[in-house]
Backbone as numpy.savetxt, mean C-alpha at the origin, in Angstrom:
# Nx Ny Nz CAx CAy CAz Cx Cy Cz
-21.61 -78.12 20.77 -22.45 -76.92 20.77 -21.58 -75.68 20.77
-20.49 -75.64 21.60 -19.60 -74.49 21.68 -18.94 -74.24 20.35
-18.53 -75.29 19.68 -17.89 -75.14 18.38 -18.86 -74.55 17.37
-20.12 -74.92 17.48 -21.13 -74.42 16.52 -21.36 -72.93 16.71
-21.20 -72.42 17.97 -21.43 -71.00 18.25 -20.22 -70.13 17.95
-19.05 -70.71 17.84 -17.83 -69.93 17.60 -17.76 -69.52 16.14
-17.66 -68.19 15.83 -17.59 -67.75 14.43 -16.28 -68.16 13.79
-16.32 -68.36 12.51 -15.13 -68.70 11.74 -14.18 -67.51 11.75
-12.92 -67.70 12.16 -11.98 -66.59 12.31 -11.74 -65.84 11.00
-11.47 -66.49 9.88 -11.27 -65.73 8.63 -12.49 -64.90 8.27
-13.67 -65.47 8.50 -14.90 -64.73 8.20 -15.02 -63.50 9.09
-14.66 -63.64 10.37 -14.73 -62.53 11.31 -13.78 -61.42 10.91
-12.56 -61.78 10.57 -11.57 -60.77 10.16 -12.02 -60.05 8.89
-12.60 -60.78 7.96 -13.08 -60.17 6.71 -14.20 -59.19 6.99
-15.08 -59.55 7.92 -16.19 -58.67 8.26 -15.70 -57.39 8.92
-14.71 -57.54 9.82 -14.15 -56.36 10.48 -13.45 -55.45 9.48
-12.71 -56.03 8.56 -12.01 -55.25 7.55 -13.00 -54.50 6.66
-14.10 -55.18 6.30 -15.12 -54.55 5.46 -15.78 -53.40 6.20
-16.04 -53.59 7.49 -16.67 -52.54 8.27 -15.75 -51.33 8.39
-14.45 -51.61 8.60 -13.49 -50.52 8.73 -13.37 -49.75 7.42
-13.32 -50.47 6.30 -13.23 -49.83 4.99 -14.47 -49.00 4.70
-15.62 -49.52 5.09 -16.87 -48.80 4.87 -16.90 -47.50 5.67
-16.42 -47.59 6.93 -16.40 -46.39 7.78 -15.48 -45.33 7.20
-14.32 -45.76 6.71 -13.38 -44.82 6.11 -13.96 -44.20 4.86
-14.66 -44.99 4.07 -15.24 -44.49 2.83 -16.33 -43.47 3.10
-17.02 -43.65 4.26 -18.11 -42.74 4.59 -17.61 -41.42 5.15
-16.34 -41.35 5.60 -15.78 -40.11 6.11 -15.57 -39.12 4.96
-15.91 -37.82 5.16 -15.71 -36.84 4.09 -14.23 -36.63 3.79
-13.93 -36.34 2.53 -12.54 -36.09 2.14 -12.04 -34.83 2.82
-10.75 -34.81 3.15 -10.18 -33.68 3.85 -9.49 -32.74 2.86
-9.51 -31.46 3.19 -8.91 -30.45 2.34 -7.38 -30.58 2.32
-6.81 -30.47 1.12 -5.36 -30.46 0.97 -4.85 -29.10 1.43
-4.11 -29.03 2.52 -3.65 -27.76 3.08 -2.63 -27.08 2.17
-1.88 -27.86 1.42 -0.94 -27.26 0.47 -1.69 -26.50 -0.62
-2.90 -26.97 -0.95 -3.71 -26.28 -1.94 -4.16 -24.91 -1.40
-4.42 -24.83 -0.11 -4.77 -23.55 0.49 -3.61 -22.57 0.37
-2.41 -23.05 0.63 -1.23 -22.20 0.53 -1.05 -21.69 -0.89
-1.28 -22.55 -1.87 -1.18 -22.16 -3.27 -2.26 -21.15 -3.62
-3.46 -21.32 -3.06 -4.56 -20.38 -3.32 -4.20 -18.99 -2.83
-3.61 -18.90 -1.64 -3.20 -17.60 -1.08 -2.10 -16.98 -1.94
-1.13 -17.77 -2.32 -0.02 -17.26 -3.13 -0.52 -16.70 -4.46
-1.39 -17.44 -5.13 -1.93 -16.98 -6.42 -2.76 -15.71 -6.25
-3.50 -15.63 -5.15 -4.32 -14.44 -4.89 -3.43 -13.21 -4.71
-2.36 -13.34 -3.92 -1.47 -12.22 -3.69 -0.72 -11.83 -4.96
-0.33 -12.81 -5.74 0.36 -12.52 -7.00 -0.54 -11.71 -7.92
-1.82 -12.01 -7.94 -2.75 -11.24 -8.77 -2.91 -9.82 -8.25
-2.80 -9.63 -6.94 -2.95 -8.31 -6.34 -1.76 -7.40 -6.62
-0.57 -7.98 -6.78 0.64 -7.17 -6.98 1.05 -7.09 -8.44
0.26 -7.68 -9.32 0.61 -7.65 -10.75 0.72 -6.21 -11.23
1.82 -5.89 -11.89 2.03 -4.55 -12.41 2.66 -3.59 -11.44
2.88 -4.01 -10.21 3.50 -3.13 -9.22 4.96 -2.91 -9.56
5.44 -1.68 -9.43 6.83 -1.37 -9.74 7.75 -2.00 -8.70
8.95 -2.36 -9.14 9.92 -2.98 -8.24 9.89 -4.49 -8.34
10.78 -5.12 -7.60 10.87 -6.58 -7.57 10.00 -7.09 -6.41
8.88 -7.69 -6.75 7.91 -8.11 -5.74 8.07 -9.60 -5.45
8.05 -9.95 -4.19 8.09 -11.36 -3.80 7.01 -11.63 -2.76
6.42 -12.81 -2.84 5.33 -13.22 -1.96 5.75 -14.46 -1.18
5.59 -14.42 0.13 5.90 -15.57 0.97 4.69 -15.87 1.86
4.15 -17.07 1.72 2.99 -17.49 2.51 3.48 -18.21 3.75
2.93 -17.84 4.89 3.36 -18.43 6.15 2.95 -19.88 6.29
3.48 -20.58 7.29 3.15 -22.00 7.48 1.69 -22.18 7.90
1.14 -23.32 7.52 -0.24 -23.67 7.88 -0.19 -24.84 8.86
-0.95 -24.74 9.91 -0.99 -25.79 10.92 -1.49 -27.10 10.29
-0.60 -28.07 10.22 -0.93 -29.34 9.57 -1.94 -30.17 10.37
-2.20 -29.75 11.61 -3.19 -30.48 12.41 -4.61 -30.03 12.07
-4.73 -28.97 11.30 -6.05 -28.46 10.95 -6.76 -29.42 10.01
-8.01 -29.69 10.31 -8.79 -30.63 9.50 -10.01 -29.92 8.94
-10.06 -29.80 7.62 -11.17 -29.13 6.94 -11.74 -30.04 5.88
-13.04 -29.92 5.68 -13.67 -30.70 4.62 -13.16 -30.22 3.27
-13.02 -31.14 2.36 -12.50 -30.80 1.03 -13.41 -29.79 0.34
-12.78 -28.82 -0.33 -13.53 -27.77 -1.02 -13.06 -27.71 -2.47
-13.97 -27.84 -3.44 -13.55 -27.83 -4.84 -13.07 -26.46 -5.32
-13.58 -25.37 -4.71 -13.20 -24.03 -5.15 -13.02 -23.09 -3.96
-11.94 -23.23 -3.22 -11.70 -22.30 -2.11 -11.43 -20.89 -2.64
-11.98 -19.87 -1.99 -11.86 -18.49 -2.44 -11.04 -17.68 -1.43
-10.01 -17.00 -1.94 -9.19 -16.14 -1.09 -9.78 -14.72 -1.09
-9.59 -14.01 0.03 -10.13 -12.65 0.12 -9.33 -11.88 1.16
-9.45 -10.54 1.08 -8.83 -9.67 2.07 -9.86 -9.24 3.10
-9.45 -9.15 4.33 -10.27 -8.54 5.36 -10.29 -7.03 5.13
-11.31 -6.31 5.62 -11.35 -4.85 5.44 -10.09 -4.19 5.96
-9.48 -3.35 5.12 -8.28 -2.64 5.51 -6.98 -3.36 5.17
-7.05 -4.64 4.85 -5.84 -5.39 4.52 -5.47 -5.15 3.06
-4.20 -5.34 2.74 -3.73 -5.17 1.37 -2.47 -5.99 1.16
-2.07 -6.12 -0.09 -0.88 -6.90 -0.43 0.35 -6.03 -0.26
0.74 -5.81 1.00 1.87 -4.93 1.30 2.42 -5.29 2.67
3.68 -5.72 2.71 4.28 -6.10 3.99 3.61 -7.31 4.60
3.59 -7.35 5.93 2.93 -8.46 6.63 1.42 -8.29 6.51
0.75 -9.32 6.05 -0.69 -9.22 5.80 -1.37 -10.53 6.14
-2.68 -10.52 6.13 -3.48 -11.72 6.40 -4.48 -11.92 5.27
-4.55 -13.13 4.78 -5.49 -13.47 3.70 -6.47 -14.51 4.23
-7.74 -14.28 3.99 -8.76 -15.24 4.36 -9.03 -16.19 3.21
-9.33 -17.43 3.53 -9.74 -18.43 2.53 -11.02 -19.07 3.04
-12.06 -19.06 2.19 -13.34 -19.60 2.62 -13.88 -20.61 1.61
-14.75 -21.46 2.13 -15.44 -22.43 1.30 -16.94 -22.27 1.55
-17.71 -22.26 0.48 -19.16 -22.11 0.62 -19.88 -23.45 0.53
-19.32 -24.38 -0.26 -19.99 -25.66 -0.48 -18.94 -26.71 -0.84
-19.12 -27.96 -0.43 -20.29 -28.54 0.27 -20.31 -28.24 1.77
-19.17 -27.90 2.35 -19.12 -27.55 3.77 -18.58 -26.13 3.89
-19.22 -25.31 4.70 -18.80 -23.92 4.87 -17.73 -23.82 5.94
-16.60 -23.21 5.60 -15.55 -22.94 6.58 -14.73 -21.75 6.10
-14.03 -21.12 7.03 -13.16 -19.97 6.73 -11.90 -20.08 7.59
-10.75 -19.86 6.97 -9.49 -19.85 7.70 -8.72 -18.59 7.30
-7.78 -18.19 8.15 -6.97 -17.00 7.89 -5.49 -17.40 7.90
-4.79 -16.95 6.88 -3.40 -17.38 6.68 -2.50 -16.15 6.58
-1.38 -16.18 7.31 -0.42 -15.08 7.31 0.47 -15.14 6.07
0.86 -13.96 5.59 1.75 -13.90 4.43 2.57 -12.62 4.50
3.58 -12.52 3.67 4.40 -11.31 3.61 4.69 -10.98 2.15
4.46 -9.72 1.81 4.74 -9.23 0.46 5.85 -8.18 0.56
6.96 -8.39 -0.09 8.05 -7.42 -0.08 8.23 -6.83 -1.47
8.65 -5.56 -1.51 8.84 -4.85 -2.78 10.23 -4.22 -2.75
11.16 -4.82 -3.47 12.50 -4.27 -3.57 12.54 -3.24 -4.71
12.87 -1.99 -4.36 12.92 -0.92 -5.37 13.83 0.19 -4.88
14.15 1.12 -5.78 14.98 2.27 -5.42 14.10 3.38 -4.84
14.60 4.04 -3.82 13.90 5.18 -3.24 14.90 6.31 -2.99
14.37 7.50 -2.76 15.22 8.69 -2.60 15.52 8.91 -1.13
16.80 9.11 -0.82 17.22 9.41 0.54 18.17 10.60 0.51
18.34 11.22 1.66 19.27 12.35 1.76 20.70 11.83 1.79
21.55 12.38 0.92 22.96 11.97 0.89 23.76 12.74 1.93
23.27 13.90 2.32 23.91 14.76 3.31 22.81 15.28 4.23
23.17 15.84 5.37 22.13 16.45 6.22 21.40 17.56 5.47
20.08 17.61 5.63 19.25 18.62 4.96 18.68 19.57 6.00
18.85 20.87 5.75 18.34 21.89 6.67 16.87 22.16 6.41
16.15 22.39 7.45 14.72 22.70 7.33 14.51 23.95 6.49
13.58 23.85 5.55 13.18 25.01 4.76 14.09 25.36 3.60
15.21 24.68 3.46 16.14 24.99 2.37 15.81 24.16 1.12
15.82 24.79 -0.07 15.55 24.03 -1.30 16.54 22.87 -1.46
16.02 21.74 -1.84 16.85 20.54 -1.98 17.41 20.45 -3.39
18.73 20.17 -3.49 19.41 20.06 -4.78 19.71 18.60 -5.09
19.95 18.33 -6.37 20.21 16.95 -6.80 21.44 16.37 -6.13
22.46 17.19 -5.88 23.70 16.71 -5.27 23.50 16.29 -3.82
22.39 16.65 -3.23 22.11 16.31 -1.84 21.31 15.01 -1.70
21.07 14.38 -2.84 20.20 13.19 -2.82 20.94 11.94 -3.26
20.45 10.80 -2.86 21.00 9.51 -3.27 19.86 8.53 -3.47
20.03 7.62 -4.43 19.07 6.55 -4.65 19.53 5.31 -3.88
18.64 4.73 -3.10 18.96 3.59 -2.25 18.01 2.45 -2.58
18.55 1.23 -2.58 17.74 0.04 -2.84 17.26 -0.54 -1.53
15.98 -0.86 -1.43 15.48 -1.44 -0.20 14.05 -1.94 -0.35
13.53 -2.50 0.73 12.16 -3.02 0.75 11.22 -1.88 1.10
10.43 -1.43 0.14 9.55 -0.29 0.36 8.49 -0.57 1.43
8.16 -1.84 1.63 7.11 -2.17 2.60 7.56 -1.95 4.04
8.87 -1.81 4.25 9.38 -1.58 5.61 9.62 -0.10 5.87
9.37 0.75 4.87 9.60 2.19 5.00 8.29 2.92 5.24
8.38 4.17 5.72 7.15 4.95 5.91 6.41 5.13 4.60
5.11 5.31 4.67 4.29 5.49 3.47 4.67 6.79 2.77
4.56 6.78 1.43 4.79 8.00 0.66 6.24 8.34 0.41
7.14 7.37 0.49 8.56 7.65 0.23 8.75 7.94 -1.26
9.53 8.97 -1.57 9.79 9.36 -2.96 10.62 8.28 -3.66
10.28 7.99 -4.89 11.02 6.99 -5.67 11.68 7.61 -6.90
11.58 8.93 -7.05 12.16 9.64 -8.19 12.69 10.98 -7.68
13.95 11.31 -8.02 14.53 12.56 -7.53 13.76 13.77 -8.05
13.10 13.60 -9.20 12.31 14.69 -9.75 11.17 15.10 -8.84
10.76 14.21 -7.95 9.70 14.52 -7.00 10.20 15.38 -5.85
11.52 15.49 -5.72 12.12 16.10 -4.53 12.87 17.39 -4.84
13.60 17.42 -5.96 14.45 18.58 -6.27 13.63 19.87 -6.28
14.16 20.88 -5.59 13.50 22.17 -5.53 12.55 22.32 -4.36
12.17 21.22 -3.76 11.27 21.28 -2.61 12.10 21.39 -1.34
11.47 21.61 -0.20 12.19 21.74 1.07 11.51 20.89 2.12
12.30 20.49 3.11 11.77 19.63 4.17 11.16 20.46 5.30
10.12 19.92 5.91 9.48 20.59 7.04 10.36 20.56 8.29
11.30 19.62 8.33 12.21 19.49 9.47 13.61 19.20 8.95
14.60 19.42 9.78 15.97 19.07 9.40 16.12 17.55 9.40
16.87 17.03 8.41 17.00 15.58 8.24 18.46 15.17 8.25
18.74 14.02 8.87 20.08 13.47 8.87 20.36 12.78 7.55
21.63 12.60 7.23 22.01 11.89 6.01 21.48 10.46 6.07
21.00 9.97 4.93 20.49 8.60 4.86 19.02 8.48 5.17
18.33 9.59 5.42 16.91 9.54 5.74 16.06 9.39 4.48
15.17 8.40 4.41 14.24 8.31 3.27 13.36 9.55 3.24
13.13 10.10 2.04 12.36 11.33 1.92 10.90 11.04 1.63
10.05 11.45 2.54 8.60 11.26 2.39 8.00 12.51 1.74
7.15 12.27 0.75 6.56 13.38 0.01 5.67 14.25 0.89
5.02 13.63 1.87 4.12 14.42 2.71 4.84 15.30 3.72
6.18 15.19 3.80 6.94 16.05 4.70 7.74 17.10 3.92
7.52 17.17 2.60 8.25 18.12 1.76 7.32 19.22 1.28
7.82 20.42 1.30 7.07 21.55 0.78 7.45 21.78 -0.68
6.47 22.12 -1.47 6.74 22.41 -2.87 7.56 23.68 -2.99
8.27 23.82 -4.09 9.08 25.01 -4.34 8.16 26.22 -4.43
8.44 27.29 -3.66 7.58 28.47 -3.70 7.54 29.10 -5.10
6.36 29.52 -5.51 6.24 30.25 -6.77 6.00 31.73 -6.50
5.68 32.04 -5.24 5.51 33.43 -4.80 6.24 33.60 -3.47
7.10 34.61 -3.41 7.83 34.88 -2.18 7.23 36.09 -1.46
7.31 36.06 -0.13 6.80 37.18 0.67 7.52 38.47 0.26
6.75 39.52 0.00 7.32 40.80 -0.40 7.53 40.94 -1.89
7.32 39.86 -2.63 7.52 39.88 -4.09 6.41 40.66 -4.78
6.78 41.39 -5.82 5.79 42.07 -6.64 5.20 41.04 -7.61
3.89 40.85 -7.56 3.24 39.82 -8.37 2.20 40.45 -9.28
1.78 39.69 -10.27 0.69 40.12 -11.15 -0.60 39.53 -10.62
-1.50 40.39 -10.23 -2.79 39.97 -9.70 -3.79 39.91 -10.85
-4.29 38.69 -11.11 -5.22 38.48 -12.21 -6.57 38.13 -11.61
-7.60 38.92 -11.97 -8.93 38.68 -11.43 -9.95 38.71 -12.55
-11.11 38.14 -12.30 -12.16 38.13 -13.30 -12.94 36.85 -13.27
-13.62 36.57 -14.40 -14.41 35.36 -14.53 -14.33 34.89 -15.97
-15.27 34.07 -16.40 -15.23 33.53 -17.76 -15.42 34.61 -18.81
-16.03 35.73 -18.43 -16.34 36.79 -19.41 -15.21 37.80 -19.57
-14.54 38.15 -18.46 -13.48 39.16 -18.56 -12.41 38.90 -17.51
-11.21 39.44 -17.77 -10.10 39.31 -16.84 -9.38 40.65 -16.75
-8.99 41.00 -15.53 -8.28 42.25 -15.28 -7.00 41.92 -14.53
-5.91 42.55 -14.92 -4.65 42.31 -14.23 -4.10 43.61 -13.66
-3.44 43.48 -12.54 -2.81 44.64 -11.89 -1.65 44.13 -11.07
-0.89 45.03 -10.50 0.24 44.65 -9.68 -0.15 44.68 -8.20
0.47 43.77 -7.47 0.26 43.72 -6.02 1.52 43.14 -5.39
1.60 43.22 -4.08 2.78 42.70 -3.38 2.34 41.55 -2.45
3.05 40.42 -2.57 2.70 39.25 -1.76 2.96 39.50 -0.29
2.03 39.07 0.54 2.16 39.22 1.99 2.86 37.99 2.59
2.81 36.87 1.88 3.39 35.62 2.39 4.00 34.83 1.23
4.69 33.76 1.57 5.28 32.85 0.59 4.30 31.70 0.33
4.19 31.28 -0.93 3.25 30.21 -1.26 3.78 29.36 -2.41
3.38 28.09 -2.40 3.72 27.16 -3.47 2.59 27.14 -4.49
2.83 26.48 -5.61 1.84 26.36 -6.67 0.52 25.80 -6.13
-0.58 26.55 -6.39 -1.89 26.09 -5.97 -2.30 26.49 -4.58
-1.39 27.04 -3.79 -1.73 27.45 -2.43 -2.39 28.83 -2.43
-3.19 29.09 -1.39 -3.79 30.40 -1.22 -2.75 31.35 -0.62
-2.72 32.59 -1.12 -1.77 33.57 -0.62 -2.43 34.94 -0.60
-2.11 35.73 0.41 -2.64 37.09 0.52 -1.69 38.06 -0.16
-2.25 39.06 -0.85 -1.45 40.10 -1.50 -2.08 41.45 -1.16
-1.24 42.50 -1.22 -1.72 43.85 -0.96 -1.64 44.67 -2.24
-2.75 45.27 -2.60 -2.83 46.05 -3.84 -2.24 47.44 -3.64
-2.16 48.19 -4.74 -1.57 49.53 -4.70 -2.35 50.48 -3.80
-3.66 50.30 -3.68 -4.47 51.18 -2.83 -4.51 50.73 -1.38
-3.72 49.68 -1.04 -3.60 49.25 0.34 -4.56 48.16 0.77
-5.49 47.78 -0.09 -6.41 46.70 0.28 -5.74 45.34 0.14
-6.22 44.39 0.94 -5.62 43.04 0.92 -6.64 42.04 0.37
-6.20 41.25 -0.59 -7.05 40.22 -1.18 -6.30 38.89 -1.15
-7.05 37.82 -1.31 -6.45 36.47 -1.30 -6.72 35.78 -2.62
-5.69 35.12 -3.16 -5.83 34.40 -4.41 -4.99 33.14 -4.43
-4.96 32.50 -5.57 -4.23 31.24 -5.74 -2.89 31.52 -6.40
-1.81 31.08 -5.77 -0.47 31.29 -6.30 -0.23 30.41 -7.52
0.32 31.01 -8.57 0.64 30.28 -9.79 2.09 30.56 -10.19
2.67 29.66 -10.97 4.04 29.83 -11.44 4.17 31.12 -12.23
5.35 31.73 -12.17 5.59 32.97 -12.91 5.19 34.20 -12.15
4.96 34.09 -10.83 4.61 35.25 -10.02 3.20 35.74 -10.26
2.27 34.82 -10.54 0.87 35.17 -10.74 0.05 34.79 -9.51
-0.97 35.60 -9.26 -1.94 35.28 -8.22 -3.33 35.47 -8.82
-4.11 34.40 -8.83 -5.42 34.44 -9.46 -6.52 34.63 -8.42
-7.41 35.56 -8.72 -8.57 35.81 -7.86 -9.81 35.66 -8.73
-10.69 34.76 -8.35 -11.91 34.55 -9.13 -13.08 35.27 -8.49
-13.95 35.78 -9.31 -15.16 36.48 -8.83 -16.38 35.74 -9.35
């Protein structure tokens, strides 16, 4: 009787193997994490296409213990305020068949030439070409708005004194004055129908496009827009 109740060992092993295989087959496929890394890299490469300089993209490591359901079309995206510049974060999400979202660290570097001071620069003094140097470096590690062409800098002046080797930021440079305080200027006023010109004396120094006050021959003071060539425009 005992022998009749004992299952056949080969049959038992076969049944267990079949059950195990069936359970494995029923488990959902897992997402290839290397594919996520490639998705982020391709996304960042598309974001920096056409950018000046030598651009390189490095995607950070992904935790290999992470388990995600397989996604046929994972989509990369930026969080609000993020961009392909320096250290950044890229999101990758799946909508179907299983919804999930992960965030992956990356770094985008841009090797290019930028303008720096070759010698100490005094505050308010016009900058000359001999005072500048082109330096190669990673723009993503520098302050925003660094000049990349000496033409953007020559003739302008710094708001503060700068040490040699300082990257020149455009937002800290004043444009070359087109009107100097005390200068005799041509005051042009009028509208689309007529224009009248007269002489006046500038009360302050101004760059192209800035508002400047001038005093007319009869002693009255008016304000206009400074233009190259010692002109001040007043619209009515």
